[in-house]
């Protein structure tokens, strides 16, 4: 697979504050697979195959970027995907899951109470007994095996560009953990938490880093840029994201990449970065999420780059 490109972004605020800003376009890794979810799956799927598992089972919400990426990656690698989905069967017709079904993912819907047990050892054992051939990947793909895949972003960047700061959105912490580990204190890594009360995230990252977590001391998760919580934002936030996209040509979605951009603009205003700083942004993809948002009337397809729907299937 080719390296995803790095582009410099031209924006009046960057001139004003005397910084240079670049973006690693992991949204362009592949026309379908979303950046960081693909990175996290790479060595999970490889391990499954090494163990001789033909099935991959994982968990997600009905609009999940991870489920979408898993379905496609499994199709591509001739693995059978099983998606354990939070919510009711009616969701199977939504944007994300109709693509997942199109790529032959088997969907199993569970209620919200049962879904809370997704990381519970007894519940996992029960699923493993039911699917004895399956390799089970946690929600979002965030486990130890996710780290080397994400780490390849750093390896690529080392060949592509020089920078002082690396910014990434943070959901579960798997992506930033992989960046931190491979980067090994070369750069200052800033995570922008996209959810409320993210104070626990640093511990999650340390747990993923495991023994030696203390050696990594050039990263930080900023918890003040969530804009109301996961998937939430104000009309003026959406306005600023769209304006940024128009000015720069970078496609955004409001759950992850859009929040990272607003955090960057706010940090510049707060004089967080010294003049002359070189800032690298990681575009983690996730544009498929716009499909479900448009479908629910949360955004307008006139404003946002909503992707194409799955062809209808009769199975
Ligand atoms: C899941 C996701 C993230 C967050 O990654 P974590 O590893 O969960 O922190 C960021 N951006 C996009 C587009 C995602 O889908």
mmCIF file of C-alpha atoms and ligand atoms in Angstrom:
data_model
loop_
_atom_site.group_PDB
_atom_site.id
_atom_site.type_symbol
_atom_site.label_atom_id
_atom_site.label_comp_id
_atom_site.label_asym_id
_atom_site.label_seq_id
_atom_site.Cartn_x
_atom_site.Cartn_y
_atom_site.Cartn_z
ATOM 1 C CA UNK A 1 0.000 0.000 0.000
ATOM 2 C CA UNK A 2 1.231 3.505 -0.826
ATOM 3 C CA UNK A 3 1.991 6.077 1.828
ATOM 4 C CA UNK A 4 -0.880 8.442 2.496
ATOM 5 C CA UNK A 5 0.092 11.956 1.371
ATOM 6 C CA UNK A 6 1.217 14.855 3.536
ATOM 7 C CA UNK A 7 -0.010 18.296 2.400
ATOM 8 C CA UNK A 8 0.745 21.738 3.730
ATOM 9 C CA UNK A 9 -2.438 23.652 4.569
ATOM 10 C CA UNK A 10 -2.805 27.287 3.561
ATOM 11 C CA UNK A 11 -5.025 29.284 5.927
ATOM 12 C CA UNK A 12 -4.953 32.959 6.974
ATOM 13 C CA UNK A 13 -4.726 32.078 10.699
ATOM 14 C CA UNK A 14 -1.565 30.072 10.139
ATOM 15 C CA UNK A 15 0.139 33.115 8.610
ATOM 16 C CA UNK A 16 -1.189 35.332 11.352
ATOM 17 C CA UNK A 17 0.333 33.185 14.111
ATOM 18 C CA UNK A 18 3.489 32.353 12.159
ATOM 19 C CA UNK A 19 3.079 28.576 12.181
ATOM 20 C CA UNK A 20 3.286 25.991 9.434
ATOM 21 C CA UNK A 21 0.555 23.359 9.383
ATOM 22 C CA UNK A 22 0.613 20.044 7.524
ATOM 23 C CA UNK A 23 -1.873 17.213 7.361
ATOM 24 C CA UNK A 24 -1.276 13.500 6.937
ATOM 25 C CA UNK A 25 -4.209 12.445 4.811
ATOM 26 C CA UNK A 26 -5.043 9.023 6.234
ATOM 27 C CA UNK A 27 -8.547 9.659 4.909
ATOM 28 C CA UNK A 28 -6.956 8.977 1.507
ATOM 29 C CA UNK A 29 -5.283 5.645 2.374
ATOM 30 C CA UNK A 30 -7.985 3.907 0.469
ATOM 31 C CA UNK A 31 -11.199 5.043 -1.274
ATOM 32 C CA UNK A 32 -13.322 3.111 1.229
ATOM 33 C CA UNK A 33 -11.429 2.235 4.360
ATOM 34 C CA UNK A 34 -11.261 4.929 6.950
ATOM 35 C CA UNK A 35 -7.754 5.838 8.092
ATOM 36 C CA UNK A 36 -7.142 4.956 11.684
ATOM 37 C CA UNK A 37 -9.604 2.072 11.834
ATOM 38 C CA UNK A 38 -7.746 0.416 8.995
ATOM 39 C CA UNK A 39 -4.404 1.061 10.707
ATOM 40 C CA UNK A 40 -5.703 -0.545 13.922
ATOM 41 C CA UNK A 41 -7.057 -3.595 12.109
ATOM 42 C CA UNK A 42 -3.958 -4.396 10.101
ATOM 43 C CA UNK A 43 -2.130 -6.532 12.685
ATOM 44 C CA UNK A 44 -5.337 -7.792 14.249
ATOM 45 C CA UNK A 45 -6.290 -9.381 10.936
ATOM 46 C CA UNK A 46 -2.769 -10.623 10.388
ATOM 47 C CA UNK A 47 -2.727 -12.329 13.812
ATOM 48 C CA UNK A 48 -6.111 -13.888 13.158
ATOM 49 C CA UNK A 49 -4.815 -15.353 9.919
ATOM 50 C CA UNK A 50 -1.628 -16.610 11.580
ATOM 51 C CA UNK A 51 -3.781 -18.381 14.144
ATOM 52 C CA UNK A 52 -5.815 -19.920 11.330
ATOM 53 C CA UNK A 53 -9.017 -18.038 12.232
ATOM 54 C CA UNK A 54 -11.335 -17.443 9.294
ATOM 55 C CA UNK A 55 -13.801 -15.339 11.283
ATOM 56 C CA UNK A 56 -13.383 -11.947 12.953
ATOM 57 C CA UNK A 57 -15.950 -10.800 15.480
ATOM 58 C CA UNK A 58 -16.134 -7.271 16.804
ATOM 59 C CA UNK A 59 -18.436 -4.696 18.356
ATOM 60 C CA UNK A 60 -19.788 -1.311 17.417
ATOM 61 C CA UNK A 61 -22.626 1.161 17.305
ATOM 62 C CA UNK A 62 -24.938 1.261 14.307
ATOM 63 C CA UNK A 63 -22.937 4.051 12.631
ATOM 64 C CA UNK A 64 -19.482 2.821 13.603
ATOM 65 C CA UNK A 65 -16.416 3.656 11.487
ATOM 66 C CA UNK A 66 -14.778 0.532 12.910
ATOM 67 C CA UNK A 67 -17.591 -1.787 11.817
ATOM 68 C CA UNK A 68 -17.548 -0.215 8.351
ATOM 69 C CA UNK A 69 -13.764 -0.675 8.011
ATOM 70 C CA UNK A 70 -13.847 -4.202 9.459
ATOM 71 C CA UNK A 71 -16.532 -5.340 7.018
ATOM 72 C CA UNK A 72 -14.578 -4.092 4.031
ATOM 73 C CA UNK A 73 -11.166 -5.320 5.234
ATOM 74 C CA UNK A 74 -12.553 -8.809 5.897
ATOM 75 C CA UNK A 75 -14.192 -8.940 2.488
ATOM 76 C CA UNK A 76 -10.912 -7.924 0.907
ATOM 77 C CA UNK A 77 -8.941 -10.580 2.824
ATOM 78 C CA UNK A 78 -11.475 -13.377 2.500
ATOM 79 C CA UNK A 79 -12.298 -13.433 6.187
ATOM 80 C CA UNK A 80 -15.801 -13.747 7.550
ATOM 81 C CA UNK A 81 -16.818 -10.705 9.591
ATOM 82 C CA UNK A 82 -19.338 -10.789 12.414
ATOM 83 C CA UNK A 83 -20.531 -7.459 13.747
ATOM 84 C CA UNK A 84 -22.120 -7.355 17.191
ATOM 85 C CA UNK A 85 -24.136 -4.152 16.966
ATOM 86 C CA UNK A 86 -25.675 -2.037 19.702
ATOM 87 C CA UNK A 87 -29.382 -1.513 19.050
ATOM 88 C CA UNK A 88 -32.255 -2.880 17.042
ATOM 89 C CA UNK A 89 -32.388 -4.787 13.809
ATOM 90 C CA UNK A 90 -33.976 -1.877 11.961
ATOM 91 C CA UNK A 91 -30.509 -0.275 11.858
ATOM 92 C CA UNK A 92 -29.405 -2.865 9.292
ATOM 93 C CA UNK A 93 -30.784 -0.575 6.586
ATOM 94 C CA UNK A 94 -28.808 2.478 7.624
ATOM 95 C CA UNK A 95 -25.912 3.927 5.651
ATOM 96 C CA UNK A 96 -23.097 2.196 7.550
ATOM 97 C CA UNK A 97 -24.669 -1.213 8.034
ATOM 98 C CA UNK A 98 -26.034 -1.482 4.512
ATOM 99 C CA UNK A 99 -22.429 -1.179 3.336
ATOM 100 C CA UNK A 100 -21.358 -3.747 5.960
ATOM 101 C CA UNK A 101 -23.989 -6.172 4.680
ATOM 102 C CA UNK A 102 -23.007 -5.429 1.099
ATOM 103 C CA UNK A 103 -19.512 -6.661 2.049
ATOM 104 C CA UNK A 104 -21.106 -9.779 3.635
ATOM 105 C CA UNK A 105 -20.692 -8.938 7.296
ATOM 106 C CA UNK A 106 -23.010 -10.983 9.477
ATOM 107 C CA UNK A 107 -24.859 -8.690 11.866
ATOM 108 C CA UNK A 108 -26.023 -9.585 15.337
ATOM 109 C CA UNK A 109 -28.045 -6.932 17.166
ATOM 110 C CA UNK A 110 -27.941 -6.730 20.940
ATOM 111 C CA UNK A 111 -29.750 -4.416 23.323
ATOM 112 C CA UNK A 112 -27.979 -1.550 25.015
ATOM 113 C CA UNK A 113 -27.763 -3.305 28.396
ATOM 114 C CA UNK A 114 -26.107 -6.397 26.923
ATOM 115 C CA UNK A 115 -23.829 -4.156 24.867
ATOM 116 C CA UNK A 116 -22.397 -2.704 28.078
ATOM 117 C CA UNK A 117 -20.894 -6.163 28.711
ATOM 118 C CA UNK A 118 -18.784 -6.016 25.530
ATOM 119 C CA UNK A 119 -15.507 -5.998 27.500
ATOM 120 C CA UNK A 120 -16.675 -8.345 30.221
ATOM 121 C CA UNK A 121 -14.673 -11.614 30.325
ATOM 122 C CA UNK A 122 -17.713 -13.860 30.914
ATOM 123 C CA UNK A 123 -19.630 -12.309 28.072
ATOM 124 C CA UNK A 124 -16.638 -12.636 25.737
ATOM 125 C CA UNK A 125 -16.228 -16.281 26.761
ATOM 126 C CA UNK A 126 -19.891 -16.868 25.968
ATOM 127 C CA UNK A 127 -19.489 -15.325 22.495
ATOM 128 C CA UNK A 128 -16.297 -17.300 21.946
ATOM 129 C CA UNK A 129 -18.163 -20.515 22.801
ATOM 130 C CA UNK A 130 -20.828 -19.592 20.302
ATOM 131 C CA UNK A 131 -18.273 -18.654 17.607
ATOM 132 C CA UNK A 132 -15.357 -20.984 18.433
ATOM 133 C CA UNK A 133 -13.514 -20.141 15.199
ATOM 134 C CA UNK A 134 -13.714 -16.391 15.680
ATOM 135 C CA UNK A 135 -10.898 -13.996 16.506
ATOM 136 C CA UNK A 136 -12.488 -11.385 18.770
ATOM 137 C CA UNK A 137 -11.447 -7.737 18.408
ATOM 138 C CA UNK A 138 -12.660 -5.143 20.946
ATOM 139 C CA UNK A 139 -14.847 -2.175 20.043
ATOM 140 C CA UNK A 140 -13.013 0.356 17.898
ATOM 141 C CA UNK A 141 -10.170 -2.141 17.368
ATOM 142 C CA UNK A 142 -8.236 -0.627 20.272
ATOM 143 C CA UNK A 143 -6.023 -3.363 21.683
ATOM 144 C CA UNK A 144 -2.270 -4.066 21.825
ATOM 145 C CA UNK A 145 -2.313 -5.300 18.234
ATOM 146 C CA UNK A 146 -3.626 -1.920 17.110
ATOM 147 C CA UNK A 147 -0.435 -0.146 18.165
ATOM 148 C CA UNK A 148 2.074 -1.318 15.539
ATOM 149 C CA UNK A 149 -0.412 -0.588 12.744
ATOM 150 C CA UNK A 150 -0.957 2.984 13.910
ATOM 151 C CA UNK A 151 2.778 3.272 14.535
ATOM 152 C CA UNK A 152 3.313 2.985 10.792
ATOM 153 C CA UNK A 153 1.902 6.527 10.531
ATOM 154 C CA UNK A 154 5.020 7.688 12.384
ATOM 155 C CA UNK A 155 7.354 5.566 10.289
ATOM 156 C CA UNK A 156 5.829 7.078 7.161
ATOM 157 C CA UNK A 157 5.979 10.617 8.556
ATOM 158 C CA UNK A 158 9.649 10.197 9.389
ATOM 159 C CA UNK A 159 10.251 9.788 5.663
ATOM 160 C CA UNK A 160 7.814 12.483 4.606
ATOM 161 C CA UNK A 161 8.166 15.560 6.748
ATOM 162 C CA UNK A 162 9.689 17.395 9.682
ATOM 163 C CA UNK A 163 7.404 18.695 12.399
ATOM 164 C CA UNK A 164 7.374 19.645 16.077
ATOM 165 C CA UNK A 165 3.809 18.762 17.049
ATOM 166 C CA UNK A 166 1.487 15.969 15.989
ATOM 167 C CA UNK A 167 -2.246 16.420 16.618
ATOM 168 C CA UNK A 168 -4.815 13.629 16.526
ATOM 169 C CA UNK A 169 -8.421 13.258 17.659
ATOM 170 C CA UNK A 170 -8.905 10.819 20.569
ATOM 171 C CA UNK A 171 -11.887 8.530 21.134
ATOM 172 C CA UNK A 172 -10.776 5.367 22.929
ATOM 173 C CA UNK A 173 -7.052 6.199 22.963
ATOM 174 C CA UNK A 174 -5.855 3.329 20.748
ATOM 175 C CA UNK A 175 -4.689 5.594 17.960
ATOM 176 C CA UNK A 176 -2.704 8.003 20.096
ATOM 177 C CA UNK A 177 -1.173 5.087 22.015
ATOM 178 C CA UNK A 178 0.190 3.642 18.764
ATOM 179 C CA UNK A 179 1.567 7.036 17.730
ATOM 180 C CA UNK A 180 3.223 7.619 21.106
ATOM 181 C CA UNK A 181 4.897 4.231 21.190
ATOM 182 C CA UNK A 182 6.479 4.315 17.750
ATOM 183 C CA UNK A 183 7.322 8.021 17.986
ATOM 184 C CA UNK A 184 9.270 7.319 21.161
ATOM 185 C CA UNK A 185 9.528 10.957 22.347
ATOM 186 C CA UNK A 186 10.671 12.412 19.017
ATOM 187 C CA UNK A 187 7.741 14.847 18.774
ATOM 188 C CA UNK A 188 5.189 16.471 21.042
ATOM 189 C CA UNK A 189 1.953 14.524 20.504
ATOM 190 C CA UNK A 190 -1.316 16.248 21.377
ATOM 191 C CA UNK A 191 -4.592 14.325 21.528
ATOM 192 C CA UNK A 192 -7.882 16.163 21.234
ATOM 193 C CA UNK A 193 -10.530 14.285 23.223
ATOM 194 C CA UNK A 194 -13.814 14.259 21.301
ATOM 195 C CA UNK A 195 -15.870 13.207 24.315
ATOM 196 C CA UNK A 196 -16.799 14.764 27.636
ATOM 197 C CA UNK A 197 -15.015 13.932 30.897
ATOM 198 C CA UNK A 198 -12.050 12.427 29.104
ATOM 199 C CA UNK A 199 -9.811 12.517 32.172
ATOM 200 C CA UNK A 200 -9.703 8.713 32.236
ATOM 201 C CA UNK A 201 -8.267 8.580 28.691
ATOM 202 C CA UNK A 202 -4.651 9.097 29.749
ATOM 203 C CA UNK A 203 -4.937 5.967 31.910
ATOM 204 C CA UNK A 204 -6.365 4.004 28.991
ATOM 205 C CA UNK A 205 -3.424 5.106 26.875
ATOM 206 C CA UNK A 206 -0.956 4.126 29.595
ATOM 207 C CA UNK A 207 -2.638 0.728 29.921
ATOM 208 C CA UNK A 208 -2.267 0.169 26.173
ATOM 209 C CA UNK A 209 1.371 1.256 26.314
ATOM 210 C CA UNK A 210 1.883 -1.330 29.076
ATOM 211 C CA UNK A 211 5.264 -1.820 30.738
ATOM 212 C CA UNK A 212 7.449 1.137 29.945
ATOM 213 C CA UNK A 213 4.525 3.564 29.666
ATOM 214 C CA UNK A 214 6.462 5.895 31.976
ATOM 215 C CA UNK A 215 9.169 6.305 29.347
ATOM 216 C CA UNK A 216 6.827 8.276 27.133
ATOM 217 C CA UNK A 217 6.632 11.836 28.393
ATOM 218 C CA UNK A 218 6.035 14.096 25.398
ATOM 219 C CA UNK A 219 2.299 13.580 24.953
ATOM 220 C CA UNK A 220 -0.833 15.042 26.403
ATOM 221 C CA UNK A 221 -4.583 14.674 25.920
ATOM 222 C CA UNK A 222 -6.491 17.953 25.911
ATOM 223 C CA UNK A 223 -9.977 17.517 27.342
ATOM 224 C CA UNK A 224 -11.456 20.974 26.858
ATOM 225 C CA UNK A 225 -12.343 20.767 23.149
ATOM 226 C CA UNK A 226 -15.187 18.205 23.112
ATOM 227 C CA UNK A 227 -17.894 20.829 22.380
ATOM 228 C CA UNK A 228 -20.579 19.142 24.446
ATOM 229 C CA UNK A 229 -19.763 15.452 24.180
ATOM 230 C CA UNK A 230 -19.319 12.626 21.738
ATOM 231 C CA UNK A 231 -21.005 13.455 18.430
ATOM 232 C CA UNK A 232 -22.219 16.776 19.813
ATOM 233 C CA UNK A 233 -21.412 20.264 18.611
ATOM 234 C CA UNK A 234 -23.067 23.639 18.221
ATOM 235 C CA UNK A 235 -24.294 25.169 14.959
ATOM 236 C CA UNK A 236 -21.452 27.703 15.108
ATOM 237 C CA UNK A 237 -18.943 24.847 15.477
ATOM 238 C CA UNK A 238 -20.313 23.220 12.302
ATOM 239 C CA UNK A 239 -20.123 26.611 10.595
ATOM 240 C CA UNK A 240 -16.423 26.983 11.463
ATOM 241 C CA UNK A 241 -15.646 23.432 10.319
ATOM 242 C CA UNK A 242 -17.362 23.999 6.979
ATOM 243 C CA UNK A 243 -15.622 27.299 6.530
ATOM 244 C CA UNK A 244 -12.265 25.655 7.194
ATOM 245 C CA UNK A 245 -13.049 22.980 4.594
ATOM 246 C CA UNK A 246 -13.991 25.638 2.076
ATOM 247 C CA UNK A 247 -10.851 27.663 2.677
ATOM 248 C CA UNK A 248 -8.465 24.713 2.590
ATOM 249 C CA UNK A 249 -10.128 21.980 0.538
ATOM 250 C CA UNK A 250 -9.734 19.481 3.398
ATOM 251 C CA UNK A 251 -12.897 17.381 3.887
ATOM 252 C CA UNK A 252 -13.982 17.082 7.526
ATOM 253 C CA UNK A 253 -16.675 15.390 9.571
ATOM 254 C CA UNK A 254 -17.870 16.889 12.843
ATOM 255 C CA UNK A 255 -17.198 13.939 15.208
ATOM 256 C CA UNK A 256 -13.410 13.635 15.000
ATOM 257 C CA UNK A 257 -11.463 15.614 12.387
ATOM 258 C CA UNK A 258 -13.710 18.684 12.677
ATOM 259 C CA UNK A 259 -13.138 18.859 16.436
ATOM 260 C CA UNK A 260 -9.386 18.515 15.994
ATOM 261 C CA UNK A 261 -9.412 21.473 13.575
ATOM 262 C CA UNK A 262 -11.452 23.685 15.916
ATOM 263 C CA UNK A 263 -9.085 22.789 18.749
ATOM 264 C CA UNK A 264 -6.131 23.815 16.567
ATOM 265 C CA UNK A 265 -7.746 27.166 15.726
ATOM 266 C CA UNK A 266 -8.547 27.775 19.407
ATOM 267 C CA UNK A 267 -5.032 26.824 20.516
ATOM 268 C CA UNK A 268 -3.575 29.270 17.987
ATOM 269 C CA UNK A 269 -5.763 32.039 19.372
ATOM 270 C CA UNK A 270 -4.540 31.175 22.868
ATOM 271 C CA UNK A 271 -0.921 31.512 21.639
ATOM 272 C CA UNK A 272 -0.277 27.907 22.566
ATOM 273 C CA UNK A 273 2.265 27.436 19.765
ATOM 274 C CA UNK A 274 5.471 29.420 19.369
ATOM 275 C CA UNK A 275 5.932 31.289 16.105
ATOM 276 C CA UNK A 276 7.812 29.064 13.694
ATOM 277 C CA UNK A 277 6.262 25.866 15.042
ATOM 278 C CA UNK A 278 5.612 23.092 12.536
ATOM 279 C CA UNK A 279 2.354 21.344 13.290
ATOM 280 C CA UNK A 280 1.311 18.033 11.755
ATOM 281 C CA UNK A 281 -2.354 17.002 11.857
ATOM 282 C CA UNK A 282 -3.452 13.396 11.443
ATOM 283 C CA UNK A 283 -6.637 13.128 9.393
ATOM 284 C CA UNK A 284 -8.061 9.896 10.790
ATOM 285 C CA UNK A 285 -10.736 9.477 8.110
ATOM 286 C CA UNK A 286 -14.245 8.575 9.222
ATOM 287 C CA UNK A 287 -15.995 10.444 6.425
ATOM 288 C CA UNK A 288 -18.364 7.490 6.010
ATOM 289 C CA UNK A 289 -20.003 8.677 9.226
ATOM 290 C CA UNK A 290 -21.441 11.601 7.289
ATOM 291 C CA UNK A 291 -23.726 9.161 5.456
ATOM 292 C CA UNK A 292 -25.586 8.194 8.612
ATOM 293 C CA UNK A 293 -25.672 11.783 9.829
ATOM 294 C CA UNK A 294 -27.265 12.987 6.595
ATOM 295 C CA UNK A 295 -29.739 10.111 6.747
ATOM 296 C CA UNK A 296 -30.808 11.156 10.259
ATOM 297 C CA UNK A 297 -31.156 14.789 9.185
ATOM 298 C CA UNK A 298 -28.280 15.898 11.443
ATOM 299 C CA UNK A 299 -26.371 17.466 8.571
ATOM 300 C CA UNK A 300 -27.154 18.565 5.055
ATOM 301 C CA UNK A 301 -25.626 16.788 2.071
ATOM 302 C CA UNK A 302 -25.395 20.210 0.413
ATOM 303 C CA UNK A 303 -22.777 21.317 2.938
ATOM 304 C CA UNK A 304 -20.823 18.171 3.840
ATOM 305 C CA UNK A 305 -19.019 15.658 1.568
ATOM 306 C CA UNK A 306 -21.517 12.841 2.137
ATOM 307 C CA UNK A 307 -20.291 9.617 0.500
ATOM 308 C CA UNK A 308 -22.214 7.324 -1.789
ATOM 309 C CA UNK A 309 -24.754 4.818 -0.494
ATOM 310 C CA UNK A 310 -24.358 1.056 -0.769
ATOM 311 C CA UNK A 311 -26.058 -0.501 -3.789
ATOM 312 C CA UNK A 312 -29.236 -2.210 -2.619
ATOM 313 C CA UNK A 313 -28.922 -5.934 -2.133
ATOM 314 C CA UNK A 314 -31.523 -8.658 -2.016
ATOM 315 C CA UNK A 315 -30.289 -11.268 0.393
HETATM 316 C C1 LIG B 1 -12.316 5.957 16.044
HETATM 317 C C2 LIG B 1 -11.848 7.216 15.440
HETATM 318 C C3 LIG B 1 -10.964 8.080 16.103
HETATM 319 C C4 LIG B 1 -10.494 7.822 17.508
HETATM 320 O O1 LIG B 1 -9.565 6.800 17.566
HETATM 321 P P1 LIG B 1 -9.262 6.081 18.941
HETATM 322 O O2 LIG B 1 -8.242 5.073 18.595
HETATM 323 O O3 LIG B 1 -10.559 5.422 19.374
HETATM 324 O O4 LIG B 1 -8.832 7.072 19.920
HETATM 325 C C5 LIG B 1 -10.536 9.205 15.441
HETATM 326 N N1 LIG B 1 -10.963 9.498 14.204
HETATM 327 C C6 LIG B 1 -11.808 8.712 13.535
HETATM 328 C C7 LIG B 1 -12.251 9.108 12.189
HETATM 329 C C8 LIG B 1 -12.279 7.536 14.125
HETATM 330 O O5 LIG B 1 -13.138 6.756 13.445
#
